[in-house]
Structure formats: C-alpha cells, structure tokens
XYZ file of C-alpha atoms in Angstrom:
638
model
C 97.746 9.883 130.261
C 95.497 7.818 128.159
C 92.888 10.566 127.725
C 95.465 13.018 126.563
C 96.801 10.507 124.106
C 93.246 9.996 122.641
C 92.638 13.772 122.424
C 95.898 14.240 120.554
C 94.891 11.451 118.190
C 91.547 12.825 117.649
C 93.147 16.273 116.473
C 94.538 14.572 113.464
C 91.060 13.402 112.069
C 88.368 15.674 110.768
C 85.499 16.641 112.962
C 82.913 14.733 110.671
C 84.863 11.478 111.513
C 82.913 8.746 113.217
C 79.336 8.077 113.870
C 77.298 11.450 114.226
C 74.085 11.762 116.167
C 70.972 13.101 114.422
C 69.887 16.232 116.334
C 66.143 16.623 116.150
C 64.689 20.119 116.116
C 62.965 21.250 119.438
C 59.308 20.644 119.873
C 58.744 24.402 120.324
C 59.915 25.116 116.804
C 57.743 22.349 115.279
C 54.598 23.565 116.785
C 55.495 27.217 115.830
C 55.383 26.094 112.289
C 51.733 24.935 112.713
C 50.565 28.016 114.684
C 47.475 29.738 113.406
C 47.720 33.327 112.545
C 44.022 34.064 112.994
C 42.591 31.818 115.853
C 39.375 33.474 116.014
C 36.781 35.959 114.377
C 35.232 38.334 116.724
C 31.593 38.030 117.187
C 30.830 41.395 118.753
C 29.888 44.503 116.940
C 32.427 47.386 116.194
C 34.235 48.262 119.358
C 33.941 51.610 121.031
C 37.151 53.742 121.512
C 37.899 54.773 125.090
C 39.799 57.886 126.119
C 43.145 56.261 125.871
C 42.707 55.996 122.065
C 42.807 52.215 122.081
C 39.685 50.262 121.036
C 38.158 48.162 123.669
C 38.903 44.397 122.873
C 36.249 41.820 123.283
C 37.071 38.372 124.846
C 37.178 36.614 121.398
C 39.289 39.392 119.837
C 41.729 39.167 122.804
C 42.167 35.472 122.283
C 42.809 36.018 118.495
C 45.221 38.896 119.416
C 46.901 36.532 121.761
C 47.225 33.854 119.428
C 48.885 36.022 116.811
C 51.291 37.499 119.415
C 52.190 34.365 121.106
C 51.554 32.982 124.518
C 54.207 34.972 126.242
C 52.695 38.383 125.230
C 49.709 38.209 127.540
C 49.600 41.594 129.380
C 48.378 39.688 132.551
C 50.872 36.888 132.345
C 52.658 35.825 135.521
C 56.010 36.217 134.186
C 55.516 39.951 134.082
C 55.899 40.414 130.307
C 54.190 43.697 129.188
C 51.768 44.052 126.303
C 52.914 45.914 123.250
C 49.671 47.935 122.984
C 49.708 49.164 126.534
C 53.243 49.420 127.655
C 55.213 49.955 124.666
C 58.217 52.049 125.564
C 58.616 55.384 123.628
C 61.335 55.564 120.899
C 64.647 56.848 121.947
C 65.378 60.617 121.421
C 67.486 61.885 118.609
C 69.517 64.994 117.880
C 69.538 66.911 114.621
C 72.451 68.726 113.245
C 71.954 71.879 115.405
C 72.037 69.840 118.592
C 68.336 70.284 119.377
C 66.683 67.316 121.071
C 64.058 65.676 118.902
C 61.405 63.385 120.310
C 60.487 62.778 123.971
C 63.053 63.063 126.797
C 64.715 60.047 127.907
C 63.310 58.017 131.023
C 65.134 58.619 134.314
C 68.362 56.628 135.046
C 66.814 54.343 137.804
C 64.127 53.219 135.382
C 61.187 53.905 137.666
C 59.010 55.700 135.017
C 55.655 54.537 136.664
C 56.356 55.739 140.131
C 55.362 59.065 141.377
C 58.899 59.753 142.925
C 60.359 60.429 139.295
C 61.089 64.037 139.813
C 64.717 65.179 139.606
C 66.573 67.551 142.000
C 64.855 70.590 140.646
C 61.503 69.160 141.031
C 60.692 69.187 137.259
C 58.641 66.214 135.901
C 60.743 64.247 133.344
C 58.509 62.549 130.630
C 54.859 62.298 130.262
C 52.757 62.378 133.497
C 51.538 58.895 134.568
C 47.762 57.930 134.215
C 45.703 57.900 137.356
C 46.208 54.959 139.557
C 42.388 54.172 139.854
C 41.979 53.911 136.064
C 44.951 51.505 135.930
C 43.393 49.348 138.614
C 39.897 49.273 136.956
C 41.378 48.410 133.513
C 43.355 45.669 135.057
C 40.522 44.187 136.689
C 38.454 44.340 133.520
C 41.289 42.570 131.553
C 41.437 39.796 134.317
C 37.742 39.093 134.067
C 37.737 38.843 130.307
C 40.642 36.707 130.280
C 39.031 34.489 133.044
C 35.847 34.506 130.961
C 37.843 33.402 127.792
C 40.077 30.936 129.376
C 37.002 29.162 131.105
C 36.013 27.420 127.790
C 39.563 26.161 127.202
C 39.112 25.906 123.351
C 42.227 24.447 121.603
C 42.779 26.969 118.793
C 46.388 27.843 118.796
C 47.669 25.385 116.193
C 46.206 23.542 113.153
C 47.258 20.882 110.728
C 45.251 19.446 107.639
C 44.893 16.070 106.460
C 44.644 16.191 102.700
C 44.296 13.708 99.967
C 40.706 14.028 98.785
C 39.698 15.788 95.476
C 36.250 16.968 96.605
C 34.645 18.118 99.702
C 34.888 15.778 102.768
C 31.498 14.976 103.728
C 31.851 12.566 106.629
C 34.253 12.195 109.561
C 34.636 9.637 112.284
C 37.398 9.315 114.946
C 37.779 6.278 117.177
C 37.351 6.267 120.933
C 41.103 6.137 121.650
C 41.838 9.017 119.169
C 44.191 6.958 117.227
C 42.603 6.648 113.901
C 40.635 9.245 111.781
C 38.219 8.361 108.928
C 37.316 10.830 106.322
C 34.592 10.300 103.533
C 34.357 12.557 100.551
C 32.249 13.182 97.567
C 35.013 11.741 95.348
C 33.560 8.229 96.319
C 36.545 7.332 98.697
C 37.354 6.847 102.339
C 40.679 7.603 103.620
C 42.081 6.120 106.849
C 44.704 7.973 108.986
C 46.714 6.691 111.869
C 48.276 9.285 114.245
C 50.798 6.677 115.570
C 52.150 5.749 112.395
C 51.833 9.016 110.614
C 54.804 11.606 110.151
C 54.613 15.260 109.465
C 53.632 14.559 105.916
C 50.133 13.762 107.081
C 49.532 10.997 104.534
C 46.774 8.362 104.833
C 47.767 4.623 105.090
C 44.862 3.345 103.283
C 42.304 4.314 100.701
C 39.050 2.528 99.869
C 36.096 2.897 97.560
C 32.914 1.541 99.306
C 30.504 1.815 96.347
C 31.553 2.879 92.904
C 30.083 6.159 91.727
C 28.245 6.763 95.121
C 29.210 9.652 97.415
C 30.187 8.673 100.990
C 27.616 10.247 103.366
C 28.349 8.925 106.925
C 31.052 7.017 108.899
C 30.567 5.562 112.414
C 32.976 3.485 114.534
C 31.684 0.566 116.639
C 31.901 1.152 120.531
C 35.014 -0.999 120.731
C 36.594 0.731 117.696
C 37.235 -2.626 116.114
C 34.766 -2.034 112.899
C 33.270 0.700 111.442
C 30.237 1.528 109.304
C 30.165 3.182 105.901
C 27.071 4.659 104.485
C 27.115 5.876 100.812
C 24.406 7.042 98.232
C 23.606 3.480 97.426
C 20.868 1.385 99.348
C 23.476 -0.984 100.864
C 25.565 -0.107 103.813
C 28.871 -1.902 104.523
C 30.901 -2.985 107.591
C 34.682 -2.924 107.696
C 37.213 -3.849 110.095
C 39.739 -1.484 111.694
C 42.326 -1.976 108.785
C 39.881 -1.372 106.098
C 38.844 -4.859 104.928
C 35.237 -5.494 104.024
C 33.324 -7.738 106.480
C 29.864 -7.613 104.849
C 27.329 -5.662 102.983
C 23.683 -5.313 103.964
C 20.736 -6.522 101.925
C 19.029 -4.454 99.427
C 15.142 -4.637 99.418
C 12.714 -5.218 96.479
C 11.866 -1.872 94.990
C 8.562 -3.336 93.556
C 7.032 -4.058 97.045
C 5.078 -1.056 98.123
C 4.946 -1.793 101.791
C 8.380 -0.981 103.171
C 7.984 -3.278 106.202
C 7.830 -6.270 103.870
C 11.236 -5.563 102.106
C 14.377 -7.001 103.526
C 16.321 -3.746 103.219
C 16.405 -0.249 101.871
C 15.144 0.408 98.382
C 16.736 3.793 97.883
C 19.948 5.647 98.677
C 20.961 6.004 102.324
C 21.321 9.182 104.021
C 22.834 8.502 107.415
C 23.944 5.660 109.563
C 25.156 5.415 113.164
C 26.429 2.667 115.366
C 24.793 1.878 118.562
C 26.582 3.502 121.562
C 26.426 0.441 123.781
C 25.753 -2.596 121.672
C 28.534 -3.611 119.099
C 26.138 -5.629 116.987
C 23.467 -3.027 116.423
C 23.325 -0.312 113.574
C 20.767 2.294 112.675
C 20.432 3.596 109.205
C 18.124 6.093 107.463
C 17.151 6.348 103.763
C 15.458 8.279 100.917
C 12.810 5.700 100.985
C 11.222 7.127 103.939
C 12.245 4.423 106.632
C 14.651 3.932 109.404
C 15.941 0.408 109.882
C 17.706 -1.413 112.735
C 20.273 -3.978 111.720
C 22.247 -6.830 113.299
C 25.777 -7.094 112.289
C 25.681 -10.883 112.320
C 22.814 -11.079 109.791
C 23.355 -9.055 106.516
C 20.309 -10.599 104.778
C 17.457 -8.647 106.580
C 16.875 -5.964 109.153
C 15.594 -6.435 112.600
C 13.295 -3.570 112.759
C 11.680 -1.169 110.390
C 10.371 2.323 111.608
C 8.119 4.406 109.364
C 7.735 7.979 110.521
C 4.459 9.717 111.044
C 3.510 11.658 107.959
C 0.912 14.404 107.489
C -0.329 12.611 104.358
C 0.397 9.269 102.789
C 3.499 9.035 100.595
C 7.228 8.522 100.751
C 9.162 11.503 102.499
C 12.871 10.791 102.802
C 14.575 10.489 106.404
C 17.508 12.795 105.964
C 19.295 12.110 109.394
C 19.031 9.935 112.520
C 20.743 9.579 115.895
C 20.924 7.445 119.054
C 20.952 8.849 122.557
C 23.753 8.019 124.748
C 22.163 4.946 126.431
C 20.809 3.733 123.174
C 17.299 3.770 124.466
C 15.751 6.502 122.031
C 16.104 7.229 118.435
C 15.691 10.633 116.763
C 15.039 11.115 113.155
C 15.056 14.207 110.844
C 12.114 13.901 108.442
C 12.101 15.631 104.995
C 8.957 17.621 105.845
C 10.879 19.534 108.493
C 9.515 17.388 111.525
C 11.614 16.026 114.314
C 10.235 12.426 115.687
C 11.589 10.434 118.535
C 11.037 6.842 119.310
C 11.623 5.080 122.798
C 12.798 1.551 122.419
C 10.696 -0.459 124.699
C 8.690 -3.737 124.737
C 6.082 -3.713 122.123
C 7.111 -0.474 120.621
C 6.266 0.311 117.008
C 6.370 2.895 114.414
C 4.410 5.545 116.245
C 6.653 8.189 117.561
C 6.650 9.047 121.284
C 7.528 12.716 120.498
C 6.361 14.577 117.330
C 7.488 18.061 116.578
C 5.921 19.278 113.326
C 7.543 22.009 111.256
C 10.488 22.113 113.637
C 12.413 23.633 110.577
C 11.373 24.989 107.307
C 13.778 22.961 105.345
C 15.303 19.637 105.431
C 17.144 18.676 108.632
C 20.854 17.794 108.332
C 21.704 16.636 111.752
C 20.110 15.741 115.129
C 22.154 15.181 118.308
C 21.213 14.268 121.804
C 23.140 15.470 124.949
C 24.697 12.881 127.273
C 22.284 13.752 130.129
C 19.214 13.191 127.865
C 17.782 16.785 128.250
C 18.937 18.564 125.240
C 18.425 18.020 121.634
C 20.266 19.812 118.752
C 19.052 20.153 115.269
C 20.616 21.548 112.242
C 18.932 22.391 108.973
C 19.257 23.642 105.455
C 17.248 26.817 106.595
C 20.506 28.192 108.095
C 19.614 27.734 111.792
C 20.757 25.651 114.691
C 18.055 24.979 117.189
C 18.435 23.857 121.052
C 15.378 21.848 122.155
C 14.404 20.857 125.717
C 13.280 17.192 125.669
C 11.100 17.770 128.494
C 9.093 20.480 126.547
C 9.312 20.108 122.854
C 6.536 22.428 121.887
C 8.962 25.332 121.214
C 12.722 25.450 120.814
C 14.801 27.066 123.758
C 16.915 28.938 121.307
C 17.242 29.333 117.543
C 20.632 30.535 116.193
C 20.005 31.995 112.614
C 22.665 33.304 110.123
C 24.355 29.999 109.638
C 24.365 29.083 105.901
C 24.133 25.448 105.164
C 24.288 23.858 101.666
C 25.311 20.247 102.439
C 23.050 17.572 103.578
C 25.845 16.342 106.001
C 26.542 19.265 108.082
C 26.312 18.162 111.617
C 26.421 19.785 114.984
C 28.432 18.548 118.034
C 29.187 19.083 121.742
C 32.436 19.763 123.548
C 33.578 17.075 125.851
C 32.117 18.473 128.882
C 28.963 19.511 126.781
C 29.117 23.086 127.680
C 29.819 24.332 124.294
C 27.813 23.600 121.109
C 29.925 23.784 117.729
C 28.711 23.621 114.110
C 30.077 24.535 110.626
C 28.930 27.075 107.922
C 28.965 26.916 104.210
C 30.500 29.612 101.915
C 27.834 31.684 100.423
C 28.294 33.199 96.834
C 29.145 36.678 97.701
C 30.625 36.040 101.263
C 34.085 37.128 102.321
C 34.246 35.196 105.606
C 34.601 31.681 104.096
C 33.816 28.603 106.267
C 33.478 29.295 109.958
C 33.306 27.160 112.964
C 30.913 28.591 115.458
C 31.018 27.938 119.209
C 27.943 28.511 121.329
C 27.539 28.523 125.118
C 24.921 25.776 126.165
C 23.925 27.498 129.560
C 23.763 31.181 128.320
C 22.636 30.160 124.906
C 24.872 32.805 123.334
C 27.691 32.872 120.852
C 31.196 32.401 122.294
C 33.559 32.518 119.225
C 33.636 32.112 115.487
C 36.801 30.740 114.032
C 37.641 30.864 110.203
C 38.781 27.553 108.842
C 38.945 28.335 105.166
C 38.420 31.460 103.198
C 37.046 29.604 100.036
C 35.876 26.128 101.386
C 32.742 25.272 103.493
C 32.810 23.534 106.819
C 30.745 20.421 106.849
C 31.366 18.208 109.735
C 33.001 18.859 113.215
C 33.824 16.954 116.236
C 35.661 17.665 119.524
C 37.547 14.493 120.701
C 37.267 14.182 124.660
C 40.636 12.274 125.080
C 42.766 14.150 122.629
C 41.104 17.638 123.389
C 41.300 18.436 119.726
C 38.741 19.808 117.227
C 38.249 18.082 113.818
C 36.525 20.148 110.973
C 36.078 18.805 107.472
C 35.971 21.346 104.562
C 36.462 21.526 100.744
C 34.801 22.462 97.467
C 34.366 20.829 94.131
C 38.209 20.652 93.538
C 39.666 19.907 96.927
C 39.025 18.555 100.388
C 40.520 17.932 103.704
C 40.259 17.689 107.507
C 41.423 20.448 109.706
C 42.775 19.469 113.125
C 42.912 22.301 115.758
C 44.952 21.788 118.874
C 46.903 23.463 121.634
C 50.219 21.805 122.661
C 49.610 23.062 126.198
C 46.118 21.563 126.504
C 45.850 18.713 123.858
C 47.411 15.243 124.172
C 48.716 12.813 121.466
C 46.744 13.015 118.152
C 48.076 15.822 116.069
C 51.074 16.595 118.658
C 52.461 13.154 117.946
C 52.632 13.162 114.280
C 53.757 16.778 113.804
C 56.758 16.236 115.920
C 57.747 13.097 113.907
C 60.001 13.731 111.007
C 59.646 11.805 107.790
C 62.336 9.070 107.314
C 65.372 10.128 105.091
C 65.933 8.259 102.032
C 69.162 6.091 102.194
C 71.289 4.732 99.226
C 69.370 1.459 99.493
C 66.060 3.160 98.576
C 67.343 4.203 95.167
C 65.729 2.441 92.297
C 66.470 3.432 88.823
C 63.831 3.527 86.190
C 64.068 0.444 83.985
C 64.966 1.060 80.318
C 62.945 -1.071 78.014
C 64.626 -1.878 74.614
C 62.243 -2.594 71.888
C 63.820 -2.055 68.472
C 60.949 -3.591 66.542
C 59.004 -0.670 67.609
C 61.291 1.699 65.457
C 59.710 3.071 62.248
C 62.340 0.998 60.208
C 60.907 -2.310 61.474
C 57.239 -1.545 61.250
C 54.924 -3.358 58.765
C 53.384 -1.342 56.059
C 49.950 -0.150 57.200
C 47.079 -1.674 55.530
C 44.720 0.148 53.141
C 41.865 -0.324 55.654
C 43.861 1.207 58.517
C 44.947 4.176 56.094
C 41.324 4.721 55.191
C 40.368 4.716 58.759
C 43.089 7.179 59.728
C 42.160 9.325 56.913
C 38.479 9.457 57.969
C 39.773 10.705 61.274
C 41.777 13.484 59.953
C 39.374 16.513 59.643
C 41.376 17.928 56.792
C 41.689 14.841 54.541
C 38.024 13.737 55.409
C 36.445 16.647 53.603
C 38.692 16.264 50.525
C 37.042 13.950 47.743
C 39.025 11.070 46.340
C 40.930 11.731 43.037
C 39.668 9.738 39.964
C 41.748 6.670 38.963
C 44.061 7.385 35.933
C 46.366 5.197 33.761
C 46.146 2.112 31.609
C 43.859 -0.692 32.604
C 42.427 -4.092 31.723
C 39.189 -5.787 32.247
C 37.508 -2.803 33.928
C 40.402 -2.345 36.407
C 42.439 0.749 35.960
C 46.214 0.726 36.681
C 46.804 -3.111 36.151
C 48.984 -4.961 33.681
C 46.077 -7.228 32.541
C 47.176 -10.065 34.507
C 48.330 -10.857 37.871
C 50.967 -13.304 36.815
C 54.071 -12.496 34.649
C 53.696 -15.906 32.727
C 50.179 -15.005 31.681
C 51.267 -11.572 30.573
C 53.998 -12.961 28.318
C 51.646 -15.515 26.805
C 49.196 -12.786 26.098
C 51.759 -10.772 24.566
C 52.763 -13.788 22.286
C 49.348 -14.525 21.109
C 49.222 -17.911 22.798
C 46.276 -16.727 24.991
C 43.423 -14.950 23.255
C 40.605 -13.178 25.160
C 37.619 -13.009 22.917
C 34.894 -12.976 25.576
C 34.500 -9.239 25.579
C 33.664 -9.375 21.798
C 30.981 -12.277 22.037
C 27.355 -12.088 22.714
C 26.650 -14.052 25.994
C 23.337 -15.718 24.531
C 25.192 -17.155 21.624
C 28.106 -18.335 23.831
C 25.632 -20.314 25.840
C 23.551 -21.631 22.728
C 26.479 -23.148 21.113
C 26.553 -25.798 23.865
C 22.773 -26.760 23.237
C 23.323 -29.635 20.712
C 26.166 -31.079 22.829
C 23.906 -31.358 25.831
C 21.279 -33.160 23.850
C 23.487 -35.615 22.175
C 25.990 -36.232 24.942
C 24.105 -35.467 28.281
C 26.065 -35.331 31.462
C 25.052 -35.125 35.113
C 21.307 -35.920 35.684
C 20.101 -37.078 32.120
C 22.065 -40.268 31.917
C 20.394 -41.583 35.074
C 16.983 -41.590 33.462
C 17.963 -42.646 29.888
C 16.746 -46.236 30.154
C 13.420 -45.656 32.215
C 12.329 -42.388 30.555
C 13.862 -42.073 27.062
C 11.568 -39.109 26.379
C 11.600 -36.219 28.638
C 8.232 -35.475 29.841
C 7.577 -31.930 31.274
C 4.649 -30.760 33.295
C 2.233 -28.699 31.328
C 2.064 -25.041 32.311
C -0.773 -23.580 34.289
C -1.886 -21.662 31.405
C -2.386 -24.699 29.107
C -4.378 -26.477 31.798
C -6.692 -23.560 32.133
C -7.311 -23.359 28.336
C -8.039 -27.078 28.133
C -10.708 -26.637 30.999
C -12.223 -23.821 29.127
C -12.730 -25.844 25.905
C -14.384 -28.612 27.587
C-alpha cells in the first residue's frame, strides 16, 4: 500500500524533479571518436589483380583496411561476420513498368546460396554459379596466414590522440617508467608536463617551464626512479628538475679560454644530448658541440667527474652530436660530427681512447644511437637519410642499412619495441613530398620493413617511443608554426595512459565558477579632464606623424616686441599699462652699447666700489704690470 501511495504521489511531480544521476557515455563511443582513419601506409609495390577482379592485399594494407572498417569486419573473425569485399550480397531485383525482371534473380528461400544443393524442382540453377571449393580453401588459408603474420607484431595503431600546446616543432620526448607523466620539449624554448591521471579529454598540460631563455630544448631524460628529470638545451649548462617541475640545480659552465677541455669544469659550448644513467640515479651523461662527453654527479653541480674526448682523424674540435648508455650502464656510445661511431667501456683505468671505433659509419651527422637490451645490436640514425643496424661483435660493416628516410632535425631518434623485435623511427617532410611525416616499423630479425604509418600530412616526425607498460606509441611532430605529441594506442591491447584520460570528461562549470569581468571606473581618463599637452609632446607627436613631419613650419606673423613675435611687449599687465602711460621708457634699443658703458667710467674712478676700496690706503696709485711688448722693447734698447 505504501508503494502505491508513493507512486501516486510521484505522478503529480514532473519527471525532472529530484536528484538526477549523470549518465556517462559508453567507453566504446569515446574510443570511436579517437579512431584513426588511416592506420597504416602500405609498404609493398602495386598489387596484382587476380582473376576475381579484386587486388591482392598485403598484410599492412589489410591492417589499414581493417582499421578503417572496424574490428568487427574482419573476414576471418570468430563471430562469423563477412567481409564487404568478398561476401557482399547482390542488390535486390527490381521490376520495370512492363513487369520484366531487372537485375539478378533472388536467392533461394532457404538462404543456402553457397551450397551445391541450391537447384529448384526443375533442376535449373538459380543465381550465379558458386566458385570452386578448392580456390576458396586456398584463399582462406592465405588470409589466415597474412593475418597471423600481421597480428604477430601487435602494433597499437587503431586509435590516436594528440597532446598539443607547443607553437613550434616538438624536439624531445620523455615518458617516465610508470607511464604516468610525459615531458615534451620544443623549439619554442619551453617544456610541457602532462599527467595522464589528472588530465581529461581536453589533453592540457599541467605545467610549462622555460629552462633557458632563448635556447631550444634538445633532450629530456627521466631518472631511474622517475623522481627527477634532466633537461638539455642549446646552452652549455644542463638543468635538473624534480617530478613537479621545480629546479633542483644547474651544472657548471667551463672556461672558454682554456684550450684543453679536460681542465675545464664543464662544457663551453651548447649541449647536443643528455641521458640519465639506466641504473644509478646520481650519474648523468651529456654531449656537447665543444667536442667532448662528460659524466656528472647530481650531488655536485660545480664540476664533472669524467671528461671523454673522442678519437679524431686530425686535431681540432668536432662536435659530439649524440650519446647513449647501454642497458647496464657499462658502455657509452657517441656519435661524432665526422660521421664516426665510438664506444667506450667503463672499467678501472679507462680513458678517452675508445674500445670500438667505426670511422665513416655515416656520410653525415649522426642524430641518434641506441643499444639493445641484450648488448648485441646498435642502431644509428643520421642526416644522410639512413637507419643502420650494427652487430657489436663485428662492427666493420653494418648488418643492414635502411635508406630513403629523410631526416632534417638533429634530434630524430630511433627506438625499440618492448620486446625489441621491432625497430621504429620517424621521417621528416621533404619539400615536394606528398606522404608527410611517417613512422616506420622494421623487423629486427628479418631486417625488412613491416609497416609505415602516416602521422601528419604536413609535419615531420622527430622523436618516437614505445612504452612497455602502456603498450602505446609516442611520436612528436610539428613545423615552424605548431607542434604536438601523437599517442597511438589500441583499447584492446593498451593499458592506462591515453585510455584513461580520453574517457574522462572535463568538469562542467557551475554557478559558483562564474566570475564577472571587473569594470574599472576612471573618470579622470576622459578627454574632459585631461591636461593640455605640452608643446614638447606635441612636437614629438608631430615628428612621428609621417604627413606632418614633411611639412615645414609656417613663419611667425603678427605684432611683436623685443625680437619676439606675437607678444604684447610685456609679460605683466601692470608693466603694459605703465608703458602705455609713458612712465616706463625703454631707450636701450636706441643707445650705443659702448657709450652706455663709458658713462659710468668717471663714477668708477671717483667713487670706487667692490675691490678698489680695500687697497686705497696701502696702494693709492694703481700699479699695473707692464705688457710683454714693452719689456721686449726695453731690452732691445739696452
């Protein structure tokens, strides 16, 4: 009875009465909004057309087609969904005005069009004949093999978000070990910090810092504990920040007038790269344009602990363009400006002489070197548009060189997948290119290309990373006017990271958030209360005016007095009236100046003032010194 009474009472109130619950959109619809329309670019040549009339699709093309169609349109999916290319049903037949059937005949009523028992009672075949069964089996097996080959790599490419905020190309990237915070440095001199846990679908950074004014950010690196990060800019001093972006210290700058680099306390030229030690949270490695690598201790910002000078063909200073630690922190690799790769082993008594020297490894500057975790493979990326794979046990010649990868930025890097079976790197946009910036994936074992993914049609791809915990790919891009970080993920394979912040809607504004714009009343700023501008300011304003500045001043006209035009003859009204009455007479313009002075000569002699009365008793007669001419005449007479 009580429930019936409550229902009857609710009928008298509107449906919107009471507290309503916020209904969040489903996660599937959110990820659909971030789905990529072109997940991959085929790396194969033009496909051949088989007898069926459809082009044969490569493995990368099928993944791109699958990403466009959606995951439920796979022809080999377990739910039995059919492909729109192979099993698309024919259009229904229509009849014209005369009653003649137009189009193919309808399928049999039982719907078994693919069976061989589709004859009617008269034995006539209805519809087109089915294809041979052997061909179907072969094609299905090929599709399964291609799909298995493509799914073996498990590249998360179905969805994409972009972390924006920079006004120029993003040149450096760093993701902490947990995958919670992302750092992006740009040519606009700033570093932006993103937090996936505190970020919503607007994808805004929670902090922006400028490490060194007027210097581009070239490298960012997290410490092994992800509690601090290293920032390397175009200046000679690297900086250390904590996890929240507060400055902890700045390393020392060396004396540029000391020729031997081992005697300086720091770098003397702009830095090129820096990386934190993979195991020790107190050791840092930096490279510079002064031609040296230096190892630093975080607890001592006043001097480095070790200086490494690379081996050069001739004496001089050649910049060290990049550097890297191996996984255990026992070896250092450096890319030198002369195109050589040099590797040092950290052991007791080690010095600047490299253990491995590869001269002319590239024909241009090296932008990145990367060790594999097992210590067998070394990757190198260069300005010459190539990516080379080296075997550390035999460094005389590269195992494989992938060409045709344009690179115009000194921060373009190369990276491994979490299982290190795939090598990935980015490409720069060429002047007349139509492909844009690409992200290229290569098989480490087979040493062949796997897939090329288009990131931006107009921007270059500089740095890339594949995070092992998130299973998400980060790629930085941009040009002279914009920059951002693209995050590629797959909702079914990736965890946290972009999947968390995309599904979090921004907080709605409430009435309490309203802040009216303040109205400032300043009546004295009105023209009515302004003071008259001075003649000096008017003259300065006139000189700035291009029209009035070229116009000469008009001559002064009107009555004047005493050489001044336009005056009444006196500044005061009383003087003016006295002059008009004849009480004040000005005769000084009519007198001779010499005569006006000489009329006081007799008075000065008879009644002296000032200095003469002081000498009247001791020197009644004034004695003047004789002129030099008179003395010379007297000497001549003698």
